[in-house]
mmCIF file of C-alpha atoms in Angstrom:
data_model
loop_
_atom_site.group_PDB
_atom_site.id
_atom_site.type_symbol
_atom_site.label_atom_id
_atom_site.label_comp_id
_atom_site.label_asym_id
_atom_site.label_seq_id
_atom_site.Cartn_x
_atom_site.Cartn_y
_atom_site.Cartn_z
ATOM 1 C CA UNK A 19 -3.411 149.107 -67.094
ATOM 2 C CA UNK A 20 -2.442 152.357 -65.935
ATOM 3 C CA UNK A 21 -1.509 151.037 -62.689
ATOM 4 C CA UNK A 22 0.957 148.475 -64.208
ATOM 5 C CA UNK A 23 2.733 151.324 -66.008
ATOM 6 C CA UNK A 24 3.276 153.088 -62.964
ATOM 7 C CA UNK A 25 4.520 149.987 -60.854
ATOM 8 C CA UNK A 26 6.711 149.607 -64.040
ATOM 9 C CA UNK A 27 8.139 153.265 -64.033
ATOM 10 C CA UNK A 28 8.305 153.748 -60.267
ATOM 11 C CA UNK A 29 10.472 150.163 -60.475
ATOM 12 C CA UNK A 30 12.383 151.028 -63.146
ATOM 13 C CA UNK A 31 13.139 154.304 -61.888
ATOM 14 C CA UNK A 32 14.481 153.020 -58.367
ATOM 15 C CA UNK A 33 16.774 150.706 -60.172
ATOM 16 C CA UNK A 34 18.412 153.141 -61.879
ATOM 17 C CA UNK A 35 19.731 155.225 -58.867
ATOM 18 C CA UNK A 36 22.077 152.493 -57.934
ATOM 19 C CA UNK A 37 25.791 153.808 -58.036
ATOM 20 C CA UNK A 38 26.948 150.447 -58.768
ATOM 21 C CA UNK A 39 25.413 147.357 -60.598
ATOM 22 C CA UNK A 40 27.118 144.202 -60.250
ATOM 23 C CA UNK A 41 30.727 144.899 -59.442
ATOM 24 C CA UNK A 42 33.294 143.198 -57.555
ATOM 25 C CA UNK A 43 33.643 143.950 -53.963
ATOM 26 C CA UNK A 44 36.598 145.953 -52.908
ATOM 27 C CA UNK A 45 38.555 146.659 -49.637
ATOM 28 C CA UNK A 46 41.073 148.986 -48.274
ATOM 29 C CA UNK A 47 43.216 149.456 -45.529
ATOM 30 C CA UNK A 48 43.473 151.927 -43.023
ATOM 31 C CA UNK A 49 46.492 151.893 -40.783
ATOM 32 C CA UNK A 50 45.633 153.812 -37.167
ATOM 33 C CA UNK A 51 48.692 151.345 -35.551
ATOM 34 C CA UNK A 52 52.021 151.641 -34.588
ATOM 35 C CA UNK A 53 53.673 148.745 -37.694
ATOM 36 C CA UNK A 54 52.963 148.173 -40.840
ATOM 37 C CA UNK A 55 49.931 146.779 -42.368
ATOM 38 C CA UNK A 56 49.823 144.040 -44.955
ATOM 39 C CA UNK A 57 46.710 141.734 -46.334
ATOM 40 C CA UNK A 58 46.870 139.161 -48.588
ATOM 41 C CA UNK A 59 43.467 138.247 -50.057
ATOM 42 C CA UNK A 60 42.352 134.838 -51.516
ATOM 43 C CA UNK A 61 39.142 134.800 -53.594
ATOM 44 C CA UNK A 62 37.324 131.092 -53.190
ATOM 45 C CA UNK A 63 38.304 131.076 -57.577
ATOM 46 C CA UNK A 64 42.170 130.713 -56.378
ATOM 47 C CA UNK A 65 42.946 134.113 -57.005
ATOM 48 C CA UNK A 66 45.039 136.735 -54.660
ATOM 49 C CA UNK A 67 45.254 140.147 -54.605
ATOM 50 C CA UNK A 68 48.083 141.977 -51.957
ATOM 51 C CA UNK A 69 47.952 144.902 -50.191
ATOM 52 C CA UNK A 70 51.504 145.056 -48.890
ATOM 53 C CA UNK A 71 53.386 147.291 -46.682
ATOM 54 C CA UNK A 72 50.617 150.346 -45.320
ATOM 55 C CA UNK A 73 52.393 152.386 -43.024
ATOM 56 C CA UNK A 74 50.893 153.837 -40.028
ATOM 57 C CA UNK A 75 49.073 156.788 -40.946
ATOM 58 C CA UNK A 76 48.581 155.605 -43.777
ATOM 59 C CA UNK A 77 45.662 154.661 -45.866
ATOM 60 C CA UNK A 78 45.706 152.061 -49.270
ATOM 61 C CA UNK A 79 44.241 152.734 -52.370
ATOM 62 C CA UNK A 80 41.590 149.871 -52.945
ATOM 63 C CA UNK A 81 41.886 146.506 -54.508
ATOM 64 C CA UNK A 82 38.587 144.695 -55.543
ATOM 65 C CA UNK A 83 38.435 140.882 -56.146
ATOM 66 C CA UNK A 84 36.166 138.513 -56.773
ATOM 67 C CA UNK A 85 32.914 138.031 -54.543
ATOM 68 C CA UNK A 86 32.592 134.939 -52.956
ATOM 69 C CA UNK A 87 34.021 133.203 -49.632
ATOM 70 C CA UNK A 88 37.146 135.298 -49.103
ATOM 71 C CA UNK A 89 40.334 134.473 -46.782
ATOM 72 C CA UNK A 90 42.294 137.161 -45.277
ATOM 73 C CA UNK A 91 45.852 137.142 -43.852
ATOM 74 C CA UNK A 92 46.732 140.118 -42.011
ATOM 75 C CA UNK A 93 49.812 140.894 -40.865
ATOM 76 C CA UNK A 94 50.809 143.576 -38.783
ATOM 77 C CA UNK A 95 55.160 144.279 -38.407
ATOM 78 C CA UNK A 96 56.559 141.129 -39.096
ATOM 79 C CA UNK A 97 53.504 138.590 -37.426
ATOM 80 C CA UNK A 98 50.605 137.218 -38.807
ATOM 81 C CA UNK A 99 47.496 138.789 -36.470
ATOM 82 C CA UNK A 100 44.680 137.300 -38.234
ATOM 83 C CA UNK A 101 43.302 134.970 -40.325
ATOM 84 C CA UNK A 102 39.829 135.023 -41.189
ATOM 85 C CA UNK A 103 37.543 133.811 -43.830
ATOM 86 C CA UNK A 104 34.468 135.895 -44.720
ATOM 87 C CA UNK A 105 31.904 136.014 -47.421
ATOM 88 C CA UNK A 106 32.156 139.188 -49.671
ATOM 89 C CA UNK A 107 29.318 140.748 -51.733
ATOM 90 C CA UNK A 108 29.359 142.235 -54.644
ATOM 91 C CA UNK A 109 28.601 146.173 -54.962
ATOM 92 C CA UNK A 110 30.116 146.060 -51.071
ATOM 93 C CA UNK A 111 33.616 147.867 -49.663
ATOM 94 C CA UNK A 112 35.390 147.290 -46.649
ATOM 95 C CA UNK A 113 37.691 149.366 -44.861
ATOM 96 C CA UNK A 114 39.594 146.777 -43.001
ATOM 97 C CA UNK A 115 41.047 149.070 -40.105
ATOM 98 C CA UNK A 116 43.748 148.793 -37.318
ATOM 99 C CA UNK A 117 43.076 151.122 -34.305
ATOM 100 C CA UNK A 118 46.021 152.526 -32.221
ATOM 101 C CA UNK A 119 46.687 149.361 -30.076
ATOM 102 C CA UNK A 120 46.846 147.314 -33.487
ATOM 103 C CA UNK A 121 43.582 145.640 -33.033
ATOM 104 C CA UNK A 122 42.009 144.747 -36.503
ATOM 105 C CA UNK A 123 38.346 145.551 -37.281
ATOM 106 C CA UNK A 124 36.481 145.793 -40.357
ATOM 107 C CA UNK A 125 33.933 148.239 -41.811
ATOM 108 C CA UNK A 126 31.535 147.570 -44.798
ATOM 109 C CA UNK A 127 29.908 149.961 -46.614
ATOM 110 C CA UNK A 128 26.974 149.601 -49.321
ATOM 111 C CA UNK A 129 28.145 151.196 -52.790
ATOM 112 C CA UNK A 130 24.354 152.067 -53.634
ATOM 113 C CA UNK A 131 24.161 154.066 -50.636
#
């Protein structure tokens, strides 16, 4: 018995640290390139958010939408770099980033860490 209530408050007591329970992912962009930086984001529910018009330098404030199989459209100046579906977990942000030379990478972080 005494044994179950400590497995009970050592499991209760890990699942309360989490910083975030549940919520929708989010992502941001950073803009390291030499154009402008826009993403338009599709949730697999229909749904788009925008990020328009980053400008290098510059970093967006974040957007969160729906997890779930995710399309992105980035464009970068006036053409459309890259399209790329990905699947998107809650409690989750990414920092989708273009590097000096424009190239377009993406960096997820856990919220609960």
């Amino acid at each position: 018995m005494k044994r179950s209530i400590l497995i009970l408050v050592l499991a209760l007591s890990f699942s309360s640290c989490k910083k975030c329970k549940g919520e929708d992912p989010i992502a941001r962009i950073v803009n390291n390139g030499t154009e402008s930086v826009s993403v338009h984001i599709e949730t697999s529910g229909g749904n788009t958010v925008n990020i328009n018009n980053i400008l290098s330098g510059q970093t967006s404030e974040d957007k969160s939408f729906a997890a779930g199989q995710v399309d992105f459209t980035i464009s970068i100046g006036n053409q459309t770099n890259v399209n790329t579906s990905v699947v998107m977990v809650d409690c989750w942000e990414y920092e989708i980033v273009v590097d000096a030379n424009n190239n377009v990478t993406s960096v997820p972080h856990d919220r609960n860490e």
